[in-house]
XYZ file of C-alpha atoms in Angstrom:
662
model
C -36.311 0.312 8.444
C -35.533 -3.391 8.257
C -34.660 -5.325 5.132
C -34.484 -9.029 4.590
C -31.987 -10.607 2.264
C -33.646 -13.514 0.427
C -32.955 -16.702 2.364
C -30.903 -19.606 1.055
C -32.709 -22.577 -0.481
C -34.590 -24.592 2.116
C -32.352 -27.127 3.855
C -32.773 -29.453 6.824
C -33.109 -27.452 9.995
C -30.898 -27.831 13.026
C -31.587 -26.699 16.521
C -31.470 -22.893 16.742
C -28.930 -21.208 18.994
C -30.154 -19.335 21.998
C -28.491 -16.092 20.897
C -27.856 -14.258 17.671
C -25.060 -11.938 16.561
C -25.143 -8.224 15.766
C -22.663 -6.468 13.478
C -22.529 -2.631 13.469
C -20.350 -0.818 10.931
C -20.184 1.619 8.106
C -17.838 0.086 5.515
C -16.897 -3.119 3.719
C -15.591 -4.884 6.821
C -19.080 -4.921 8.424
C -20.627 -6.466 5.322
C -17.924 -9.097 4.913
C -18.078 -9.944 8.597
C -21.842 -10.546 8.291
C -21.179 -12.754 5.263
C -18.525 -14.712 7.204
C -20.815 -15.286 10.182
C -23.736 -16.284 8.004
C -22.149 -18.513 5.368
C -19.211 -19.978 7.261
C -20.528 -20.340 10.804
C -24.269 -20.528 10.084
C -25.127 -17.790 12.614
C -28.219 -15.636 12.749
C -26.981 -12.136 12.037
C -28.372 -8.603 12.310
C -26.387 -6.081 10.321
C -26.679 -2.391 11.378
C -25.681 0.076 8.671
C -25.877 3.883 8.648
C -28.113 5.587 6.068
C -26.488 6.840 2.931
C -25.749 10.604 2.744
C -28.684 12.500 1.311
C -31.476 10.112 2.416
C -34.279 12.188 3.815
C -35.980 9.616 5.913
C -36.383 5.951 6.688
C -38.984 5.505 3.953
C -36.343 5.922 1.225
C -34.369 2.953 -0.078
C -31.119 2.253 1.741
C -28.252 2.170 -0.742
C -25.870 0.592 1.761
C -28.432 -2.098 2.415
C -28.685 -2.728 -1.299
C -24.929 -3.126 -1.608
C -24.936 -5.562 1.308
C -27.786 -7.539 -0.262
C -25.877 -7.723 -3.540
C -22.800 -8.945 -1.706
C -24.834 -11.585 0.095
C -26.343 -12.647 -3.220
C -22.903 -13.126 -4.808
C -21.736 -15.121 -1.800
C -24.851 -17.319 -2.011
C -24.161 -17.993 -5.688
C -20.521 -18.833 -4.903
C -21.614 -21.225 -2.148
C -24.055 -22.927 -4.519
C -21.384 -23.379 -7.156
C -19.158 -25.049 -4.586
C -21.803 -27.384 -3.301
C -22.570 -25.305 -0.241
C -18.964 -25.212 0.884
C -16.753 -22.278 0.120
C -13.607 -24.047 1.282
C -14.293 -27.270 -0.482
C -14.062 -29.487 2.556
C -17.144 -31.475 1.901
C -19.284 -30.254 4.729
C -22.724 -30.595 3.326
C -24.406 -29.117 6.365
C -22.464 -25.845 6.459
C -25.381 -23.621 5.493
C -28.094 -25.744 6.996
C -30.715 -23.679 8.761
C -29.147 -20.326 7.914
C -31.785 -17.648 8.079
C -31.929 -14.378 6.166
C -29.587 -11.656 7.338
C -31.598 -8.860 8.904
C -30.371 -5.404 7.906
C -31.181 -2.442 10.089
C -30.684 1.240 9.212
C -29.469 3.416 12.071
C -27.526 6.692 11.937
C -25.854 6.053 15.321
C -25.398 2.983 17.517
C -27.793 4.399 20.139
C -29.834 2.689 22.848
C -32.821 2.608 20.513
C -30.840 1.095 17.647
C -29.315 -1.535 19.967
C -32.762 -2.379 21.356
C -34.205 -2.851 17.876
C -31.189 -4.961 16.840
C -31.655 -7.191 19.903
C -28.331 -6.481 21.583
C -29.953 -7.187 24.962
C -30.287 -10.886 24.068
C -27.415 -11.185 21.595
C -24.542 -13.607 22.081
C -21.980 -11.310 20.460
C -21.745 -7.785 19.100
C -19.166 -6.523 16.605
C -18.500 -2.748 16.482
C -16.467 -2.179 13.318
C -17.100 1.490 12.484
C -14.180 3.274 10.887
C -14.170 5.824 13.740
C -12.468 4.678 16.987
C -14.430 7.119 19.134
C -17.757 5.877 17.833
C -16.754 2.258 18.531
C -15.722 3.105 22.095
C -18.970 4.955 22.871
C -20.993 2.110 21.377
C -19.047 -0.491 23.380
C -19.733 1.312 26.653
C -23.444 1.520 25.771
C -23.619 -2.149 24.832
C -21.851 -3.304 27.993
C -24.413 -1.307 30.032
C -27.351 -2.821 28.182
C -26.009 -6.389 28.202
C -23.096 -7.017 30.625
C -22.638 -10.568 29.343
C -22.554 -9.902 25.584
C -19.261 -10.776 23.854
C -17.821 -7.606 22.351
C -15.486 -7.479 19.367
C -14.269 -3.916 18.757
C -12.339 -2.446 15.871
C -9.722 0.061 17.038
C -6.717 1.483 15.212
C -5.042 2.676 18.426
C -3.521 -0.508 19.886
C -2.471 0.929 23.234
C -5.924 2.394 23.802
C -7.398 -0.949 22.820
C -5.543 -2.767 25.598
C -6.859 -0.342 28.209
C -10.387 -0.565 26.791
C -10.346 -4.386 26.986
C -9.425 -4.226 30.675
C -12.069 -1.593 31.414
C -14.918 -3.504 29.689
C -13.912 -6.825 31.215
C -13.961 -5.210 34.649
C -17.407 -3.797 33.929
C -18.616 -7.285 32.937
C -17.184 -8.778 36.159
C -18.835 -6.139 38.322
C -22.222 -6.507 36.594
C -22.038 -10.327 36.703
C -20.130 -11.367 39.847
C -20.513 -15.078 39.152
C -19.308 -14.972 35.537
C -16.924 -17.806 34.589
C -13.287 -16.729 34.115
C -12.987 -18.381 30.710
C -16.084 -16.501 29.534
C -14.717 -13.263 30.992
C -11.410 -13.696 29.105
C -13.326 -13.779 25.815
C -15.911 -11.130 26.766
C -14.027 -8.291 25.049
C -11.690 -8.506 22.087
C -10.108 -5.489 20.432
C -8.779 -6.018 16.910
C -7.367 -3.828 14.177
C -8.050 -4.565 10.536
C -4.899 -2.576 9.694
C -2.752 -4.807 11.892
C -4.340 -7.926 10.446
C -3.907 -6.955 6.792
C -0.606 -5.032 6.919
C 1.761 -8.051 7.083
C 0.105 -9.709 4.110
C 0.158 -6.512 2.062
C 3.795 -5.799 2.939
C 4.772 -9.347 2.049
C 3.403 -8.989 -1.484
C 6.125 -6.452 -2.204
C 8.840 -9.043 -1.670
C 9.863 -12.028 -3.769
C 9.691 -15.293 -1.848
C 8.350 -13.382 1.093
C 7.420 -14.672 4.519
C 4.378 -14.089 6.649
C 5.044 -13.821 10.349
C 2.602 -14.825 13.070
C 3.355 -14.043 16.735
C 2.432 -16.407 19.556
C 3.755 -16.550 23.084
C 6.539 -14.169 22.115
C 7.587 -16.510 19.306
C 7.634 -15.822 15.573
C 6.003 -18.330 13.239
C 7.395 -17.828 9.770
C 5.192 -19.041 6.919
C 7.400 -18.828 3.831
C 6.400 -19.085 0.157
C 8.624 -21.425 -1.843
C 8.873 -21.930 -5.560
C 8.829 -25.471 -6.991
C 12.253 -27.151 -6.666
C 14.204 -27.718 -9.854
C 15.461 -31.109 -10.976
C 18.189 -32.257 -8.655
C 17.637 -29.378 -6.256
C 17.434 -30.341 -2.605
C 14.269 -29.367 -0.746
C 14.946 -27.188 2.228
C 13.647 -28.603 5.521
C 10.439 -27.183 7.055
C 8.236 -28.009 10.022
C 5.246 -28.727 7.800
C 3.547 -27.768 4.530
C 0.685 -25.373 5.141
C -0.612 -24.940 1.589
C -0.104 -25.740 -2.087
C -0.338 -22.743 -4.418
C -2.619 -22.892 -7.395
C -1.393 -24.725 -10.503
C -2.043 -21.549 -12.570
C 0.317 -19.370 -10.528
C 2.750 -19.077 -13.429
C 0.098 -19.152 -16.151
C -0.587 -15.639 -17.534
C -4.134 -16.632 -18.505
C -4.879 -18.360 -15.209
C -6.913 -16.914 -12.388
C -5.538 -16.216 -8.941
C -6.728 -18.984 -6.644
C -9.957 -18.409 -4.695
C -12.759 -20.454 -3.237
C -14.213 -21.035 -6.704
C -10.976 -22.047 -8.468
C -11.640 -25.806 -8.145
C -8.756 -28.240 -8.475
C -6.543 -25.561 -10.026
C -6.838 -23.361 -6.938
C -4.700 -23.464 -3.821
C -5.049 -26.313 -1.368
C -4.869 -25.454 2.305
C -3.372 -27.964 4.790
C -2.658 -30.796 2.320
C -1.586 -34.273 3.444
C 1.710 -35.887 2.430
C 0.154 -37.696 -0.525
C -1.223 -34.466 -1.963
C 2.116 -32.681 -1.476
C 3.980 -35.539 -3.206
C 1.522 -35.574 -6.139
C 1.522 -31.783 -6.646
C 4.657 -31.530 -8.756
C 5.416 -28.113 -10.144
C 3.351 -26.222 -7.556
C 4.705 -23.648 -5.203
C 4.156 -24.196 -1.474
C 3.770 -22.270 1.769
C 5.579 -23.949 4.614
C 5.995 -23.327 8.311
C 9.686 -22.625 8.103
C 10.823 -21.615 11.566
C 9.740 -20.743 15.075
C 12.050 -18.391 16.922
C 12.101 -15.688 19.522
C 12.148 -12.118 18.218
C 15.405 -10.368 18.778
C 15.759 -6.900 20.247
C 14.612 -4.257 17.819
C 16.902 -1.385 17.122
C 15.604 2.024 18.017
C 15.035 4.546 15.383
C 17.650 7.259 15.257
C 16.276 10.630 16.273
C 17.382 14.172 16.093
C 18.610 15.612 19.354
C 19.146 13.914 22.671
C 22.258 12.146 23.893
C 24.178 10.232 21.290
C 22.585 11.936 18.282
C 24.802 11.013 15.295
C 26.865 13.894 13.898
C 26.055 12.675 10.415
C 22.472 13.848 10.879
C 23.631 17.401 11.654
C 26.843 18.030 9.716
C 27.634 16.921 6.176
C 30.584 14.650 5.350
C 32.388 17.443 3.507
C 32.139 19.724 6.546
C 33.369 16.988 8.883
C 36.382 16.309 6.654
C 37.163 20.064 6.536
C 37.069 20.280 10.316
C 39.370 17.244 10.542
C 41.803 18.949 8.122
C 41.940 22.142 10.175
C 42.475 20.163 13.365
C 45.301 18.215 11.724
C 46.897 21.467 10.597
C 46.749 22.901 14.122
C 48.259 19.739 15.565
C 51.026 19.774 12.946
C 51.895 23.425 13.709
C 52.060 22.744 17.459
C 54.442 19.823 16.887
C 56.561 21.896 14.507
C 56.733 24.709 17.070
C 57.916 22.291 19.728
C 60.734 20.909 17.609
C 61.926 24.188 16.082
C 61.797 26.435 19.142
C 62.462 23.885 21.878
C 59.372 25.027 23.750
C 57.275 22.751 25.980
C 54.545 20.902 24.009
C 51.731 22.339 26.087
C 53.058 25.870 25.815
C 53.704 25.447 22.097
C 50.129 24.253 21.559
C 48.841 27.209 23.600
C 50.762 29.721 21.503
C 49.583 28.038 18.301
C 45.936 28.401 19.334
C 46.492 32.041 20.246
C 47.962 32.636 16.798
C 45.113 30.699 15.233
C 42.501 32.966 16.790
C 44.676 36.111 16.211
C 44.955 36.622 19.970
C 48.784 36.533 20.248
C 51.324 39.383 20.035
C 53.412 39.715 16.891
C 56.585 37.603 17.137
C 58.893 40.559 16.509
C 62.422 39.727 17.480
C 61.632 36.049 17.906
C 63.423 33.330 15.989
C 62.503 32.938 12.287
C 60.886 29.542 12.922
C 58.545 31.108 15.444
C 57.573 33.876 13.029
C 56.887 31.411 10.199
C 54.692 29.235 12.456
C 52.779 32.324 13.564
C 52.060 33.255 9.917
C 50.938 29.704 9.101
C 48.708 29.694 12.175
C 47.080 32.930 11.008
C 46.380 31.349 7.628
C 44.813 28.339 9.338
C 42.725 30.768 11.364
C 41.450 32.323 8.160
C 40.235 28.870 7.091
C 38.607 28.282 10.458
C 36.244 31.262 10.216
C 34.239 30.067 7.154
C 34.287 26.567 8.596
C 32.596 27.789 11.772
C 30.033 29.742 9.788
C 29.259 26.691 7.611
C 28.868 24.560 10.699
C 26.366 26.914 12.273
C 24.375 27.153 9.045
C 24.314 23.389 8.530
C 23.272 22.734 12.116
C 20.480 25.293 11.832
C 19.338 23.843 8.506
C 19.364 20.276 9.863
C 17.266 21.234 12.886
C 14.876 23.193 10.663
C 14.396 20.333 8.199
C 14.189 17.587 10.858
C 10.441 18.201 11.021
C 10.042 18.521 7.238
C 9.354 15.698 4.808
C 12.312 14.212 3.011
C 12.515 14.083 -0.746
C 13.615 10.915 -2.554
C 17.404 11.001 -2.711
C 19.313 10.859 -5.991
C 20.365 7.434 -7.095
C 17.673 5.666 -5.062
C 16.730 2.261 -6.499
C 15.317 -1.065 -5.364
C 12.706 0.633 -3.185
C 8.962 0.176 -2.771
C 6.574 2.939 -3.826
C 3.666 3.085 -1.370
C 0.538 4.987 -2.394
C -1.673 6.225 0.441
C -0.805 6.906 4.064
C -4.143 6.210 5.684
C -4.673 3.567 8.352
C -3.628 0.649 6.166
C -0.807 2.449 4.395
C 0.698 3.595 7.700
C 0.751 0.085 9.129
C 2.270 -1.262 5.908
C 4.922 1.469 5.990
C 5.976 0.447 9.506
C 6.085 -3.235 8.458
C 8.332 -2.472 5.485
C 10.685 -0.357 7.557
C 10.924 -3.099 10.187
C 11.992 -5.420 7.379
C 14.677 -2.893 6.360
C 13.102 -2.168 2.953
C 13.559 1.344 1.496
C 10.228 3.051 0.857
C 9.006 6.173 -0.946
C 5.479 7.253 -0.057
C 2.998 9.179 -2.213
C 0.156 11.043 -0.555
C -2.047 13.911 -1.685
C -3.173 14.974 1.793
C -0.448 16.774 3.828
C -2.421 16.089 7.005
C -2.866 12.338 6.402
C -2.542 9.981 9.369
C 0.771 8.527 8.218
C 2.616 11.770 7.537
C 4.011 12.091 11.109
C 5.038 8.415 11.021
C 6.901 8.928 7.715
C 8.607 12.018 9.176
C 9.649 10.120 12.302
C 11.027 7.215 10.279
C 12.708 9.624 7.873
C 10.965 8.082 4.892
C 10.809 10.172 1.679
C 7.331 11.416 0.821
C 6.043 12.900 -2.416
C 3.017 15.115 -1.850
C 0.698 15.143 -4.837
C -2.140 13.403 -6.649
C -0.803 10.108 -7.935
C -3.033 10.417 -11.011
C -1.241 13.612 -12.061
C 1.705 13.421 -14.439
C 5.113 13.560 -12.819
C 4.126 12.370 -9.333
C 5.163 8.747 -9.787
C 8.318 9.914 -11.594
C 9.189 11.990 -8.542
C 8.892 8.772 -6.504
C 11.514 7.134 -8.786
C 9.031 4.562 -10.060
C 11.380 3.523 -12.880
C 14.005 2.266 -10.427
C 11.602 0.787 -7.839
C 11.081 -2.906 -7.128
C 7.324 -2.814 -6.384
C 4.233 -0.615 -6.216
C 1.725 -0.915 -3.387
C -1.473 1.000 -4.323
C -3.295 1.187 -0.974
C -5.542 4.223 -1.270
C -9.223 3.863 -0.400
C -10.344 4.560 -3.995
C -10.321 1.588 -6.381
C -10.064 3.692 -9.520
C -7.094 5.636 -8.157
C -5.246 2.436 -7.363
C -6.011 1.017 -10.792
C -4.991 4.183 -12.642
C -1.709 4.333 -10.743
C -0.998 0.650 -11.436
C -1.692 1.014 -15.166
C 0.505 4.077 -15.493
C 3.301 2.414 -13.473
C 3.152 -0.649 -15.724
C 3.367 1.564 -18.819
C 6.555 3.069 -17.386
C 8.028 -0.215 -16.124
C 6.277 -3.298 -17.585
C 7.963 -5.813 -15.232
C 7.078 -3.921 -12.047
C 5.611 -5.950 -9.156
C 2.198 -4.476 -8.419
C -0.235 -4.975 -5.517
C -3.675 -3.352 -5.652
C -6.105 -2.747 -2.819
C -9.547 -3.291 -4.329
C -12.912 -3.666 -2.614
C -15.077 -5.428 -5.175
C -14.048 -9.055 -5.775
C -15.458 -9.245 -9.300
C -13.707 -6.009 -10.244
C -10.499 -7.286 -8.674
C -10.691 -10.530 -10.633
C -11.165 -8.703 -13.920
C -8.271 -6.349 -13.178
C -6.060 -9.242 -12.148
C -6.719 -11.221 -15.305
C -6.191 -8.231 -17.577
C -2.934 -7.113 -15.976
C -1.607 -10.635 -15.810
C -2.390 -11.305 -19.483
C -0.987 -7.959 -20.629
C 2.187 -8.265 -18.550
C 2.928 -12.004 -18.087
C 6.505 -11.328 -17.023
C 5.414 -9.259 -14.016
C 3.759 -10.215 -10.746
C 0.292 -8.837 -10.032
C -1.656 -9.208 -6.791
C -5.053 -7.842 -5.774
C -5.981 -7.746 -2.088
C -9.010 -6.655 -0.086
C -8.376 -5.459 3.465
C -11.850 -6.445 4.596
C -11.380 -9.897 3.025
C -8.141 -10.401 4.957
C -9.515 -9.069 8.263
C -13.049 -10.511 8.318
C -12.028 -14.107 9.309
C -10.171 -12.867 12.411
C -13.133 -10.735 13.502
C -15.562 -13.616 12.861
C -13.638 -16.086 14.987
C -13.378 -13.498 17.768
C -17.167 -13.264 17.617
C -17.274 -17.018 18.277
C -15.168 -16.472 21.400
C -11.970 -18.042 20.102
C -8.480 -16.622 20.076
C -6.986 -15.858 16.681
C -3.179 -15.551 16.601
C -3.058 -14.491 12.985
C -4.313 -14.955 9.455
C -2.131 -15.857 6.471
C -3.498 -15.162 2.970
C -2.929 -17.933 0.448
C -3.659 -16.175 -2.820
C -7.351 -15.271 -2.374
C -7.991 -17.727 0.471
C -7.214 -17.206 4.135
C -5.700 -19.642 6.621
C -6.162 -18.992 10.359
C -3.921 -19.729 13.338
C -5.899 -20.133 16.552
C -5.553 -21.330 20.155
C -8.116 -24.036 20.975
C -8.958 -25.933 24.150
C -8.954 -29.691 23.464
C -11.716 -30.459 25.998
C -15.047 -31.057 24.326
C -13.653 -31.505 20.813
C -14.259 -35.149 19.787
C -11.983 -34.605 16.744
C -9.079 -33.782 19.081
C -9.645 -35.251 22.527
C -7.972 -38.636 23.001
C -6.454 -38.679 19.534
C -2.855 -38.521 18.504
C -1.529 -35.503 16.678
C -1.463 -37.586 13.473
C -5.021 -38.828 13.968
C -6.283 -35.295 14.762
C -4.990 -33.942 11.453
C -7.682 -33.497 8.764
C -6.433 -32.499 5.350
C -7.989 -29.318 4.106
C -9.542 -28.484 7.500
C -7.158 -28.239 10.478
C -3.751 -29.306 11.762
C -2.283 -29.232 15.293
C 0.958 -27.286 15.312
C 1.887 -26.700 18.955
C 1.034 -27.569 22.543
C 0.758 -25.137 25.450
C 2.661 -26.949 28.210
C 1.789 -24.400 30.915
C -0.563 -25.523 33.648
C -4.195 -24.458 33.080
C -4.054 -22.029 35.992
C -0.833 -20.437 34.659
C -1.835 -20.092 31.035
C -1.803 -16.641 29.575
C -5.173 -15.687 28.078
C -3.617 -13.886 25.126
C -0.886 -15.913 23.390
C -0.364 -13.290 20.698
C 1.346 -10.796 23.019
C 5.042 -11.188 23.847
C 6.147 -12.065 27.389
C 7.167 -8.890 29.194
C 8.072 -7.806 32.663
C 10.624 -9.011 35.224
C 12.240 -12.275 34.223
C 10.663 -12.297 30.841
C 13.997 -13.241 29.195
C 14.411 -16.239 31.491
C 10.843 -17.439 31.263
C 10.618 -20.616 29.130
C 8.235 -20.598 26.216
C 4.836 -21.981 27.011
C 4.480 -23.608 23.567
C 6.147 -26.739 22.217
C 6.321 -26.957 18.421
C 6.888 -29.831 16.025
C 5.000 -32.312 18.198
C 5.601 -36.034 17.846
C 2.848 -37.528 15.632
C 2.088 -40.108 18.329
C 1.414 -37.605 21.130
C -2.079 -38.148 22.559
C -4.046 -34.924 23.076
C -5.470 -34.708 26.607
C -8.691 -32.867 27.626
C -6.663 -30.396 29.699
C -4.459 -29.432 26.768
C -4.561 -26.201 24.824
C -3.155 -26.383 21.281
C -2.355 -23.994 18.486
C -3.872 -25.083 15.208
C -3.759 -23.960 11.593
C -7.252 -24.171 10.119
C -9.295 -23.134 7.178
C -12.321 -20.934 7.869
C -14.610 -23.909 7.268
C -12.493 -26.246 9.349
C -12.473 -23.955 12.352
C -16.228 -23.424 12.037
C -16.768 -27.184 12.049
C -14.637 -27.608 15.182
C -16.704 -25.009 16.984
C -20.057 -26.448 15.820
C -19.230 -30.077 16.562
C -17.969 -29.209 20.007
C -21.369 -27.813 20.895
C -19.667 -25.072 22.837
C -20.718 -21.975 20.973
C -21.422 -20.545 24.370
C -24.208 -17.986 24.583
C -24.103 -15.820 27.669
């Protein structure tokens, strides 16, 4: 059953593209991706949703379709309020010629569903089901039906995703022997919404936190800075990426979004805007550096396992005391009896283990040392028993979940160990931040990860009394509520704020209107505390959308409720870049050239986001040059890394006329 979302108001038509795009999914990411492709890139989109549980047949209304239509309606209203431009860049033709989004109901992404959705003639297909196996099966089917379709696949398993990309690209090359190499490089893209959103969610738990983007094995650090005080020197930075909203420190203000107007954040401002924006916080590109070697997590067992993980400090000190006593007795025996040191030590050990003969008839000193050695032996027996028991207990509890230790403070309480929570947990531990997790499902995806990282976990329903107290919420620095249920996250946040009013809180909420209402209420009720609301699908959708257009996304940085993208772009064919200097190519609020790939076109790596590995990787020079001179002229053969708004990147792709359809 097909449904048509009411089209936008009639606008001047532009030439239609030869292919359309298909999005298949079963959650919020699919809907937001369709919104992104329709309203930002002006694409013709078919959205394939599964039927709601309990629907008896195709003649019944599709609840999921209704939710999608409502979402599209809200986006249409937001676009209208902003003059047809969600980013405020002044592109009046952004939504020109956008047709209604076609919504198809299909239980499975089968051959029949793909045929009805038009995958055989589609330019790109996004498979964003929450189940990795379903996405893989659908990708293999789609590649068979249309070897030249561009595939964007959502997979949580990163290693499996790399193998799947190679397999599907090989299938495309075999089915189309003459396919262009640049087209082949973009024919399959595997992304993870968890990997895209986790850095941003983890960063909200830190004050003055940084967002890190990886490119060519380098780390781009986008740091949030507070307004400088009078007389305070401004720290140097490569460039200013964004101005935070003027209401950031206003309890009654709204968190900046596309509809915030002049009070909202400004992405990619020029120097005049930065100079005029006194009192605003900024996000700057602070540093570009190579990642250092990461320390391996300590594990139980194996060579070099720390004794501290097996034996307690008290037991180790007791063993050291017994050893010192034995050494002292051996030395005393040497000096008092005139015996050889080795023989004296041997006799002392025999006495210690009650294996020697009584020293009847021996000198008094020898008899006294034998008695003292026996006493030391009596202390050794319970020490050995305690050591065995502690070692057994350590090995038994190595696979058990840790409890929050006494005296723990300054930690982050993380609610939910699903896909998103697990990735955020890993991010926080890589930053060296202590974490206590709360999860009600003992078989949740992140439980083995928490056990491996030796992170304390509290098993229980966070809405029940005493669970957050067990996680030491009173002494924590922040709460990250990342469960998949909005009401659970909200209830936990409200209770945590009642316990600790100044607690830093980040909520994962799906509905934007609900998130805005929650944000305003919490911010007004607790003006001294920091509150953030984040949507995983909102953070991830721009990266998936640009991958659908065949462009490489290095990362996405959230700026309050907006998103800024980092992408690798070929200069050739872009009139806004080709033949212009870096300074001339900069457009405030749209895009900015950050780096140049100096490698020869034949030697360029197709994926800049992966670190350089293999033989000689340490000696290989970086392929990117940052902080370019403003007068450098961009050549057609250049490839550059740009920071862009969603609208700006869409305009670059449209104006180039290279939205290639296979």
